mmCIF file with all atom_site columns, C-alpha atoms in Angstrom:
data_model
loop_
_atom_site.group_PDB
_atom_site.id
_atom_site.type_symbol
_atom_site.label_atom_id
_atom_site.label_alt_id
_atom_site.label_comp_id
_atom_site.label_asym_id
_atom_site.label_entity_id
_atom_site.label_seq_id
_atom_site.pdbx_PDB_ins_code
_atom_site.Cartn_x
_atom_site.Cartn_y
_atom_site.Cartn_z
_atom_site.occupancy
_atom_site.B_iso_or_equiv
_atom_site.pdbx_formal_charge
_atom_site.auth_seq_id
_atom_site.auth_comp_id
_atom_site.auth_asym_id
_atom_site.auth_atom_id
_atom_site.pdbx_PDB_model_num
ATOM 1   C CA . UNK A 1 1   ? 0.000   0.000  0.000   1.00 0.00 ? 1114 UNK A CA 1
ATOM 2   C CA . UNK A 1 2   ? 1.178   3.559  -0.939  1.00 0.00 ? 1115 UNK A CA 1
ATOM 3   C CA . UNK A 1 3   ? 2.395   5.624  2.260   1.00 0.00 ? 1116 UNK A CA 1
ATOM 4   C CA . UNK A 1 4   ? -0.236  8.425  1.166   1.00 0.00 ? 1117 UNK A CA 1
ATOM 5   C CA . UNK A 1 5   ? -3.119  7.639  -0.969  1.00 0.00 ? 1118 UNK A CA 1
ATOM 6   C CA . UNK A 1 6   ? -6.109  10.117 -2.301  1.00 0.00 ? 1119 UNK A CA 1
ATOM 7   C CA . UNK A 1 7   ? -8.935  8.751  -3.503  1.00 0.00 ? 1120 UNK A CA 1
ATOM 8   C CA . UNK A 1 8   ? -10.817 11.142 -5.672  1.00 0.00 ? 1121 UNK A CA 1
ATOM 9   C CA . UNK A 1 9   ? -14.729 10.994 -7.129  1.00 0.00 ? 1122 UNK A CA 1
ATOM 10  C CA . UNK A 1 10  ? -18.294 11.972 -7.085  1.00 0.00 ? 1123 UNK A CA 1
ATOM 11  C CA . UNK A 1 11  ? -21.126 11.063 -5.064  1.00 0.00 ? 1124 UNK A CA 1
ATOM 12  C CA . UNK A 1 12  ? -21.772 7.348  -4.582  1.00 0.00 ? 1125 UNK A CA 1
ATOM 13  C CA . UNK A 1 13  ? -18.497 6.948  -6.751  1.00 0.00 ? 1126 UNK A CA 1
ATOM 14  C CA . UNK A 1 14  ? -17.249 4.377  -3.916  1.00 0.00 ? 1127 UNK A CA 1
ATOM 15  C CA . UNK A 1 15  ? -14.504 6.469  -2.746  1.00 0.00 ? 1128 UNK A CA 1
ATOM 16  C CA . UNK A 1 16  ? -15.284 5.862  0.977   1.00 0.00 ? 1129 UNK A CA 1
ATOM 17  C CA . UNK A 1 17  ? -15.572 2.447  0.506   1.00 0.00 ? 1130 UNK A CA 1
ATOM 18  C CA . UNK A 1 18  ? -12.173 1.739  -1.182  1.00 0.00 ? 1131 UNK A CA 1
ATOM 19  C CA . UNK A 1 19  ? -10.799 3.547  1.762   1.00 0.00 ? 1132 UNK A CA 1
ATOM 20  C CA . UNK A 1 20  ? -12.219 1.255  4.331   1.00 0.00 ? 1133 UNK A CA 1
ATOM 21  C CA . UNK A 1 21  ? -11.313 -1.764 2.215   1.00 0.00 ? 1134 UNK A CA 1
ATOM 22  C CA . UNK A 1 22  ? -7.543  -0.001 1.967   1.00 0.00 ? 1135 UNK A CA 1
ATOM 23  C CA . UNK A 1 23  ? -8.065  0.044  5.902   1.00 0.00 ? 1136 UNK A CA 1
ATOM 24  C CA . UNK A 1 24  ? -9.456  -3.433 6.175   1.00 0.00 ? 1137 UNK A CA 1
ATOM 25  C CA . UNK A 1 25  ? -6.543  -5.095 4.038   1.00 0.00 ? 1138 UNK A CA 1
ATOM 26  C CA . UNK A 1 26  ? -3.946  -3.140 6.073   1.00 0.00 ? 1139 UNK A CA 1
ATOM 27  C CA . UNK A 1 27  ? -5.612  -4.490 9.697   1.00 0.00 ? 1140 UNK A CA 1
ATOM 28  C CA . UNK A 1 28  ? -5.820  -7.915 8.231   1.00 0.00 ? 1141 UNK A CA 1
ATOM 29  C CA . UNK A 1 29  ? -1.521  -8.075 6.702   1.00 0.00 ? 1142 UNK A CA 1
ATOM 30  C CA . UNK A 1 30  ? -0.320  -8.045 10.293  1.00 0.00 ? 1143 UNK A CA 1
ATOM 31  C CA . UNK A 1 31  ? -1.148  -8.286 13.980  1.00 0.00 ? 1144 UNK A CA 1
ATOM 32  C CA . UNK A 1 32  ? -0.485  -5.303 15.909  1.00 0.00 ? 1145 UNK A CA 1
ATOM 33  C CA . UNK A 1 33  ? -2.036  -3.114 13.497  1.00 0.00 ? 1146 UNK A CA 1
ATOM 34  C CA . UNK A 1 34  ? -4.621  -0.521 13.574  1.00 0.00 ? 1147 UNK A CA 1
ATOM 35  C CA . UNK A 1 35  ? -6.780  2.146  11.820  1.00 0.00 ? 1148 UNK A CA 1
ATOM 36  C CA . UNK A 1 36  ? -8.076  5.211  12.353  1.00 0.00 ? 1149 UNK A CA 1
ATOM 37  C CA . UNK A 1 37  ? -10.568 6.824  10.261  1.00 0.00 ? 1150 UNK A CA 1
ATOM 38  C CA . UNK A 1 38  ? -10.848 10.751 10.644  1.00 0.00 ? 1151 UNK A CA 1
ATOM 39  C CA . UNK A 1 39  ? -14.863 12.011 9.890   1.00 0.00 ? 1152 UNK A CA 1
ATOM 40  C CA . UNK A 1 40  ? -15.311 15.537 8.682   1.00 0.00 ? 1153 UNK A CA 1
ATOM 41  C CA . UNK A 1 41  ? -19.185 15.329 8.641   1.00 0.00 ? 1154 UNK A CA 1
ATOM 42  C CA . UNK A 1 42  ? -20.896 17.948 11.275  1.00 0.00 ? 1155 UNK A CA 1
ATOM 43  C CA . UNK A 1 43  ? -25.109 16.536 12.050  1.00 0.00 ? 1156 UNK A CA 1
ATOM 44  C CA . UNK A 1 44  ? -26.256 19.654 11.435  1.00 0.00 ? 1157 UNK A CA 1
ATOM 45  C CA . UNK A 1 45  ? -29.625 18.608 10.657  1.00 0.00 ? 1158 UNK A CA 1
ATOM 46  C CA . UNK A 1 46  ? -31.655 15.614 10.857  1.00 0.00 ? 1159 UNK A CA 1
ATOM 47  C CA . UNK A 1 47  ? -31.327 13.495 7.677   1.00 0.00 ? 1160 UNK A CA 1
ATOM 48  C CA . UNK A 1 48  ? -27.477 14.331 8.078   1.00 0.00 ? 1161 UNK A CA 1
ATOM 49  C CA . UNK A 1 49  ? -27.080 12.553 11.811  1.00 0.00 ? 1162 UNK A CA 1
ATOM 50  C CA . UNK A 1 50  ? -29.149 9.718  10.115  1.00 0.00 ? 1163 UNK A CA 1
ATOM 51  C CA . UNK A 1 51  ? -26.991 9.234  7.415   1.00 0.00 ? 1164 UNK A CA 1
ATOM 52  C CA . UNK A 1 52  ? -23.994 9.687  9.710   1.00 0.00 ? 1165 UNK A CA 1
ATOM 53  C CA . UNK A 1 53  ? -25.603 6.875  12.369  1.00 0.00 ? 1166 UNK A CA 1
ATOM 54  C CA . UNK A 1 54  ? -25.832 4.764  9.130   1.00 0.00 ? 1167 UNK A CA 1
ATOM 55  C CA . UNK A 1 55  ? -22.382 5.149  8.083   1.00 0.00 ? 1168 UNK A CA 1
ATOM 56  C CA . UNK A 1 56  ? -21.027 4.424  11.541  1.00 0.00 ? 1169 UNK A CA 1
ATOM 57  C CA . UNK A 1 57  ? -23.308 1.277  11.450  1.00 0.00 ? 1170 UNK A CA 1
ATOM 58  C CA . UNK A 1 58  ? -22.180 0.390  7.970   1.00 0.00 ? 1171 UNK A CA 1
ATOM 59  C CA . UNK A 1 59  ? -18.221 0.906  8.760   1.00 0.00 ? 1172 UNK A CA 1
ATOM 60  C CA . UNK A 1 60  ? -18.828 -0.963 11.906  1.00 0.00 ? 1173 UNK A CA 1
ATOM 61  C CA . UNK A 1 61  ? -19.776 -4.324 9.881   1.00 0.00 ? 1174 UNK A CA 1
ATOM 62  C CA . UNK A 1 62  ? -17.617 -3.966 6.913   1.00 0.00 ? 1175 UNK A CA 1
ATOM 63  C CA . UNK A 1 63  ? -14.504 -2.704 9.021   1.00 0.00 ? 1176 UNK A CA 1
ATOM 64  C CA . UNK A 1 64  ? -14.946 -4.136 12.321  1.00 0.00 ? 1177 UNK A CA 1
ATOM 65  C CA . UNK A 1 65  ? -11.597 -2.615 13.532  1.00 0.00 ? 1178 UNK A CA 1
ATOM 66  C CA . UNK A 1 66  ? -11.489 0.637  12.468  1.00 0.00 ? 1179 UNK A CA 1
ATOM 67  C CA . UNK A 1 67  ? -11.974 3.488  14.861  1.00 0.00 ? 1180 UNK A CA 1
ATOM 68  C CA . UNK A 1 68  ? -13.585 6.501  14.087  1.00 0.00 ? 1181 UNK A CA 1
ATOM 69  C CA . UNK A 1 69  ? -12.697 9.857  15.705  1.00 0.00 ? 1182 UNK A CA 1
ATOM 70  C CA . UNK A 1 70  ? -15.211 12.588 14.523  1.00 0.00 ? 1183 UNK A CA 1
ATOM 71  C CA . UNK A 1 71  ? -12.847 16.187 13.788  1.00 0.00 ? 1184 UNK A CA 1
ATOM 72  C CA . UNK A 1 72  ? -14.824 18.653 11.687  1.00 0.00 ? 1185 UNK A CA 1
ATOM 73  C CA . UNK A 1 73  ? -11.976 21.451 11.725  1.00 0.00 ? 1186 UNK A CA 1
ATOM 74  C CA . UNK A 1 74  ? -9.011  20.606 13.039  1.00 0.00 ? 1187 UNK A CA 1
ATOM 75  C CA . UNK A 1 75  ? -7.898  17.592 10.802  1.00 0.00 ? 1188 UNK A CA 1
ATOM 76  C CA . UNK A 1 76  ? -4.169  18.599 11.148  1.00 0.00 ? 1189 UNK A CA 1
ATOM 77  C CA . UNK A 1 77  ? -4.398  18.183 14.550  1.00 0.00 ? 1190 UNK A CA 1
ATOM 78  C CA . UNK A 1 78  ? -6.130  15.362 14.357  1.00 0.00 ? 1191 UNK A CA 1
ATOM 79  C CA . UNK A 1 79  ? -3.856  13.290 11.487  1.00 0.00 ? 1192 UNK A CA 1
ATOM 80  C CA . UNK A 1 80  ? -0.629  14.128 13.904  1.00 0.00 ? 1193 UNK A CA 1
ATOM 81  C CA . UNK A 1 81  ? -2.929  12.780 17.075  1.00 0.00 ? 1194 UNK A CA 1
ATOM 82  C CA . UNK A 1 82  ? -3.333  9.866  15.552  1.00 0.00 ? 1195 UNK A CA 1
ATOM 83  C CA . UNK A 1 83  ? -0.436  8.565  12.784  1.00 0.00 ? 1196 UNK A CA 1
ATOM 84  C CA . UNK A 1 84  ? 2.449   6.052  13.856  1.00 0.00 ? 1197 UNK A CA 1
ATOM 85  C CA . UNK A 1 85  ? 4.082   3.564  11.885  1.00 0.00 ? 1198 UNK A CA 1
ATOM 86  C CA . UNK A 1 86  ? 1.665   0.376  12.831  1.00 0.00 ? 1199 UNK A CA 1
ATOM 87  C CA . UNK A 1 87  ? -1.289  2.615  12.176  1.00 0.00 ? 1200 UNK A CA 1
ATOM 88  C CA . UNK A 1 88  ? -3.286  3.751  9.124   1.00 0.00 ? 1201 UNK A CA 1
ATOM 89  C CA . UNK A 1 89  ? -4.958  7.051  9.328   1.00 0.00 ? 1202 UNK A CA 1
ATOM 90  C CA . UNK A 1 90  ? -7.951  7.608  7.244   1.00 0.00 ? 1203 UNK A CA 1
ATOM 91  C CA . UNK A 1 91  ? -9.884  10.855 6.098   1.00 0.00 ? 1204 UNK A CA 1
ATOM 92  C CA . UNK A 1 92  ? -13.716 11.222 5.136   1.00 0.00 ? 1205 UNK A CA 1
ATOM 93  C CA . UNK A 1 93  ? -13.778 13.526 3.690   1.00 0.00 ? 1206 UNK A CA 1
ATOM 94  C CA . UNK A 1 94  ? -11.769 16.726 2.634   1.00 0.00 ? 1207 UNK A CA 1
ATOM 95  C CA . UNK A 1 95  ? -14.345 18.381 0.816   1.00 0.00 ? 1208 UNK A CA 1
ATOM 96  C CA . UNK A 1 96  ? -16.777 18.285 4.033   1.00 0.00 ? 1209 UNK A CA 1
ATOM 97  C CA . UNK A 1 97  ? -13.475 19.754 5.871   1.00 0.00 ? 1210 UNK A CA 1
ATOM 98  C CA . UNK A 1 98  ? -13.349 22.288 3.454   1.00 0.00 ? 1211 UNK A CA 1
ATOM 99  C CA . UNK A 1 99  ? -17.256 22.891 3.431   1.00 0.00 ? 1212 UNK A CA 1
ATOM 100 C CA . UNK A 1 100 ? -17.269 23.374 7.366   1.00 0.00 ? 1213 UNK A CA 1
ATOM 101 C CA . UNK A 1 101 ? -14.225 25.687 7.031   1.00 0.00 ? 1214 UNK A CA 1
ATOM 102 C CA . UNK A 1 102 ? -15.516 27.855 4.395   1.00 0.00 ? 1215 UNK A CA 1
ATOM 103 C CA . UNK A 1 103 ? -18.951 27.700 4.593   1.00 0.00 ? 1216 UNK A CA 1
ATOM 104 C CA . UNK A 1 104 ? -19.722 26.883 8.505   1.00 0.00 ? 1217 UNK A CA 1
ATOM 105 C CA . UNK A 1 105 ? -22.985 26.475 9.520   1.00 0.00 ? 1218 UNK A CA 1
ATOM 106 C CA . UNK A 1 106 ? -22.077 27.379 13.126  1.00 0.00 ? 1219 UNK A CA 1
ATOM 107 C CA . UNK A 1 107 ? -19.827 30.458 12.430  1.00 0.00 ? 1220 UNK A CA 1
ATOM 108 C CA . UNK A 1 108 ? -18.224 30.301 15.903  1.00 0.00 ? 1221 UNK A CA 1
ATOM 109 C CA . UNK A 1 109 ? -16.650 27.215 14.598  1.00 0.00 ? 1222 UNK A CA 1
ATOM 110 C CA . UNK A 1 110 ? -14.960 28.609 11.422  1.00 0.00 ? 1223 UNK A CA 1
ATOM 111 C CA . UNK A 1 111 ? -11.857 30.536 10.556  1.00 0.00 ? 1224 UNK A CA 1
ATOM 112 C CA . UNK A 1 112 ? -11.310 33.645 9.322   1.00 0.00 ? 1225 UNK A CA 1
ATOM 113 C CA . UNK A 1 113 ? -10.070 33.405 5.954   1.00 0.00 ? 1226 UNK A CA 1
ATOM 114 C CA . UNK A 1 114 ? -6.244  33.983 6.391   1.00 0.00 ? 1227 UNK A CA 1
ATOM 115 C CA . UNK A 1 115 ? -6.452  31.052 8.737   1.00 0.00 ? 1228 UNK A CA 1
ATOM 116 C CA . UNK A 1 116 ? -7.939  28.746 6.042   1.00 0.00 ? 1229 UNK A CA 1
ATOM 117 C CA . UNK A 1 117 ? -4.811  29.366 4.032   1.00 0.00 ? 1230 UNK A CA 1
ATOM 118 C CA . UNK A 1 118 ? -2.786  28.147 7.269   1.00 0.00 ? 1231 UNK A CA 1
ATOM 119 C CA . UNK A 1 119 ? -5.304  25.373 8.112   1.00 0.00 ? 1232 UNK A CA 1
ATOM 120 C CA . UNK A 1 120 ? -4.663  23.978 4.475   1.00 0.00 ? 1233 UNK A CA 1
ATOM 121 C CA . UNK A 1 121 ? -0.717  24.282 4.608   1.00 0.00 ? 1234 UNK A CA 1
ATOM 122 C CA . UNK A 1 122 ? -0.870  22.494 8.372   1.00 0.00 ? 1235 UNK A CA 1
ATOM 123 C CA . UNK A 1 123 ? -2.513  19.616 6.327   1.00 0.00 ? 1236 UNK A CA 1
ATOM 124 C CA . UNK A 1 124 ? -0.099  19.115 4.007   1.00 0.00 ? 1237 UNK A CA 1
ATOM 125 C CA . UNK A 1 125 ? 2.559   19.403 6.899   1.00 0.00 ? 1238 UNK A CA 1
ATOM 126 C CA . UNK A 1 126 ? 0.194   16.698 8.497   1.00 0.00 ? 1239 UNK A CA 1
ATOM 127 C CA . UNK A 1 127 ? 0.597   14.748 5.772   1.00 0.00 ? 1240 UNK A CA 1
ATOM 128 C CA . UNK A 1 128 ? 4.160   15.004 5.030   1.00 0.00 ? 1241 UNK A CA 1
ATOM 129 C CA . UNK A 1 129 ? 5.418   14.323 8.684   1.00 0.00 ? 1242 UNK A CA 1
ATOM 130 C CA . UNK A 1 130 ? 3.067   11.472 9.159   1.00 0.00 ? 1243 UNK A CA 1
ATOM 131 C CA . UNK A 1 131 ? 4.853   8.739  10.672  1.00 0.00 ? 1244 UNK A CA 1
ATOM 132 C CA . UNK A 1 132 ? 2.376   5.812  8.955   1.00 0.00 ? 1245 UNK A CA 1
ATOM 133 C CA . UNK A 1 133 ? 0.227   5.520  6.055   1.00 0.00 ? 1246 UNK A CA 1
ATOM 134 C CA . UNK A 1 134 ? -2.316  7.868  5.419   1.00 0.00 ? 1247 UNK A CA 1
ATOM 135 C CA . UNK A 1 135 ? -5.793  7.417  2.688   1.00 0.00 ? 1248 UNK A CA 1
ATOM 136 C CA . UNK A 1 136 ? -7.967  10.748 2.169   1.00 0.00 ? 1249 UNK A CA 1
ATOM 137 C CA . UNK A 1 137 ? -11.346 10.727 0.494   1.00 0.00 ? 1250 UNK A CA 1
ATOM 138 C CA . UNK A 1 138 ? -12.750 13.934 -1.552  1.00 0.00 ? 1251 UNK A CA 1
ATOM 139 C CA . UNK A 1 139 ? -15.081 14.945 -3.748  1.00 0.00 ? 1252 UNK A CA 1
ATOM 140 C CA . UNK A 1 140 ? -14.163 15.619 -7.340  1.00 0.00 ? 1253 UNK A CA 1
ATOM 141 C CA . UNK A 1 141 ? -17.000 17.981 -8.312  1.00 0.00 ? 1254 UNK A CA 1
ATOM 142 C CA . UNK A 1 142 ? -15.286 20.295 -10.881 1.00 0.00 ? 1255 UNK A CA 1
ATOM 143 C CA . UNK A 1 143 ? -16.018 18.225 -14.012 1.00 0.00 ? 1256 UNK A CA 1
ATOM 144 C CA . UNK A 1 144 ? -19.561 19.786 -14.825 1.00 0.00 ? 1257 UNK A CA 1
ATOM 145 C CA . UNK A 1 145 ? -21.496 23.431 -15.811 1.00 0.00 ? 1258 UNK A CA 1
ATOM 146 C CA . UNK A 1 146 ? -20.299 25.856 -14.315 1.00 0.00 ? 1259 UNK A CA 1
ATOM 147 C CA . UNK A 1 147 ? -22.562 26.568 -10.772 1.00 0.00 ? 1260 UNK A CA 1
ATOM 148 C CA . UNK A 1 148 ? -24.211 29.519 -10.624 1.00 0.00 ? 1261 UNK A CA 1
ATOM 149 C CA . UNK A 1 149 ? -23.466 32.316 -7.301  1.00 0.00 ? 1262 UNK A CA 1
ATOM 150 C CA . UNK A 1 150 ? -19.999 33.681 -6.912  1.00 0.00 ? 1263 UNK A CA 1
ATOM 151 C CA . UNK A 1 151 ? -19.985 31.998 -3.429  1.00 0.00 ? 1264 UNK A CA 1
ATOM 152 C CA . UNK A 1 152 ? -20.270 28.493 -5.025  1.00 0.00 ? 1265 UNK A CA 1
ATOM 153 C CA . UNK A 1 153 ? -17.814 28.916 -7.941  1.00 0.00 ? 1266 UNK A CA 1
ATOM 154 C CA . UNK A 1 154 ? -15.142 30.133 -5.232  1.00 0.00 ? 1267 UNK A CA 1
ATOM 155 C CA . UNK A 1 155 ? -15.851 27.081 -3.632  1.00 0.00 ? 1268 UNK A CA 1
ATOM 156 C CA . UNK A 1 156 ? -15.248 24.836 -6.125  1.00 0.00 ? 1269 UNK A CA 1
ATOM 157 C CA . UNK A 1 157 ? -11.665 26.705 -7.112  1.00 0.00 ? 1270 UNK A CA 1
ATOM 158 C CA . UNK A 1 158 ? -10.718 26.391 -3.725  1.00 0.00 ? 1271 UNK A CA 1
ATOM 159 C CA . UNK A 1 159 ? -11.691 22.451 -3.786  1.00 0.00 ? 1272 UNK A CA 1
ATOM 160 C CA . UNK A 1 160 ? -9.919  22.168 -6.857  1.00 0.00 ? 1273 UNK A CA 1
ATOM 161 C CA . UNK A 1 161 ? -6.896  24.116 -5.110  1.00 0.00 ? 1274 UNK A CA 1
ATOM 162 C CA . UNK A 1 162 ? -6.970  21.700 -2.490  1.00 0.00 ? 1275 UNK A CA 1
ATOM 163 C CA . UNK A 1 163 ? -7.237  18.601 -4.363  1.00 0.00 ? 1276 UNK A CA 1
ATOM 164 C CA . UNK A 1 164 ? -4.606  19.458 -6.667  1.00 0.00 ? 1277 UNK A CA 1
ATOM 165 C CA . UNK A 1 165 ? -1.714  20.047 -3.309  1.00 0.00 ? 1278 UNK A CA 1
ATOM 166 C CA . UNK A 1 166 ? -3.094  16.597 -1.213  1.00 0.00 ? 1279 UNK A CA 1
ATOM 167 C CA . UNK A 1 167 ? -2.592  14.494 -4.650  1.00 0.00 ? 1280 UNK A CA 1
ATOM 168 C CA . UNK A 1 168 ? 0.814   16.117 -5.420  1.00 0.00 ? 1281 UNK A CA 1
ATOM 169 C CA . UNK A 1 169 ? 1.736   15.257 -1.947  1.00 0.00 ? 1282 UNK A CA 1
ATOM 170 C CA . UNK A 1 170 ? 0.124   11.930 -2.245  1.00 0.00 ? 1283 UNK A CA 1
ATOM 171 C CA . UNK A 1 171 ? 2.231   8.589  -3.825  1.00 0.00 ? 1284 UNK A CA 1
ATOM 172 C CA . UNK A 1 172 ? -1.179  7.058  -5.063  1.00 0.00 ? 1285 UNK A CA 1
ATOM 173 C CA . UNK A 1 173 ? -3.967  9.212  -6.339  1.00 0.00 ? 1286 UNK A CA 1
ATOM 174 C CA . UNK A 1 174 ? -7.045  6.897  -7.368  1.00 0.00 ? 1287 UNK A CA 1
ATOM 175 C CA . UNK A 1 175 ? -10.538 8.272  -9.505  1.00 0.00 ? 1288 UNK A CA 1
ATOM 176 C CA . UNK A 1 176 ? -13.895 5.966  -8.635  1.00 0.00 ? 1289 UNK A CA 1
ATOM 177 C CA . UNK A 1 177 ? -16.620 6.301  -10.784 1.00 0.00 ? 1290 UNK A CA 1
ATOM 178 C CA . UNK A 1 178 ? -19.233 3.335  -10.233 1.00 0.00 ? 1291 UNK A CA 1
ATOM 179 C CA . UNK A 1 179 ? -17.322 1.667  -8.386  1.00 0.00 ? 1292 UNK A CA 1
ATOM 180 C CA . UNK A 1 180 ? -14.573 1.466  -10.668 1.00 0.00 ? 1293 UNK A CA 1
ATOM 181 C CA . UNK A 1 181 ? -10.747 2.718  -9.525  1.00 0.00 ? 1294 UNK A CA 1
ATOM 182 C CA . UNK A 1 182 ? -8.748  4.585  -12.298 1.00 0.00 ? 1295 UNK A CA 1
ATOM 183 C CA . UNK A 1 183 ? -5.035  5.030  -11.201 1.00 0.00 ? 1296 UNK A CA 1
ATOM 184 C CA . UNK A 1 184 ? -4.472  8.401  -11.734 1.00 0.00 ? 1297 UNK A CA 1
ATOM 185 C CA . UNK A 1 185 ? -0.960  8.221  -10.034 1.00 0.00 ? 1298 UNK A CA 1
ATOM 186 C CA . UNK A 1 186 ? 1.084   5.363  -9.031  1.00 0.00 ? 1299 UNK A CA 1
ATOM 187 C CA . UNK A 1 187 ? 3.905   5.430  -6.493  1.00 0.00 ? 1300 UNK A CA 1
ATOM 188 C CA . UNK A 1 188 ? 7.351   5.630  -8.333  1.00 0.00 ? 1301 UNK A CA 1
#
């Protein structure tokens, strides 16, 4: 397995669930081993904390030993908390992370701009200095029309920003699209 992986792709692509098989095969190649999966998602309303129960409940079956810690904002923080050499550190998802830090629901939670720029380059610190192998989900969502609302077209630069720095820092970068993986970048 790649030290740093990125798996890239739309909704329902099965991004999230090549990441928990990634973390599955690395539990099940050694004893001793563990996994950590990082969630981005905030319950802000309702259907949201169902589909987060559900996802929980899903993970729990499919990936019996992975632990989930639940870090909306600080996933810097969170990556260095948690990365050693027997463990794999997973990420669901960076877009969310990038959703709650732009576009926070609870504005008390978010940073002020200049601070995103530093709360992107501590990720790719994160990522560089981690001591075990790390797999990130996100969304590619640039490959349609043009969205309407300055607000939403800065959103998807900055996603595309962001995507483009994790998979040049990544050895592995994989597309899904049904279900499919397209090796977009293989380590060297």
């Amino acid at each position: 397995m790649a030290e740093r992986e990125f798996i890239l792709g739309g909704q329902k692509s099965g991004k999230s669930r090549r990441a928990e098989q990634r973390a599955a095969d690395w539990l099940a190649a050694s004893p001793g081993r563990h996994a950590v999966l990082i969630a981005t998602a905030m319950p802000h309303d309702d259907e949201m904390r169902e589909r987060i129960a559900r996802h929980r409940a899903d993970r729990a079956q499919r990936v019996p030993g992975l632990v989930t810690v639940e870090e909306p904002v600080a996933l810097a923080q969170a990556i260095d908390a948690h990365s050693a050499p027997e463990t794999l550190v997973g990420v669901d998802c960076l877009t969310l992370w990038l959703t709650n830090l732009l576009m926070p629901l609870d504005a008390a939670l978010s940073p002020a701009p200049p601070q995103i720029v530093t709360a992107q380059a501590l990720l790719l610190k994160a990522l560089a200095d981690a001591r075990g192998p790390i797999v990130l989900v996100g969304n590619e969502i640039g490959l349609g029309v043009i969205p309407l609302g300055r607000e939403v077209r800065a959103f998807v630069d900055a996603l595309g920003r962001l995507n483009q720095e994790v998979a040049a820092a990544c050895d592995r970068v994989t597309l899904m699209a049904a279900g499919l993986p397209l090796a977009l970048k293989e380590p060297r």
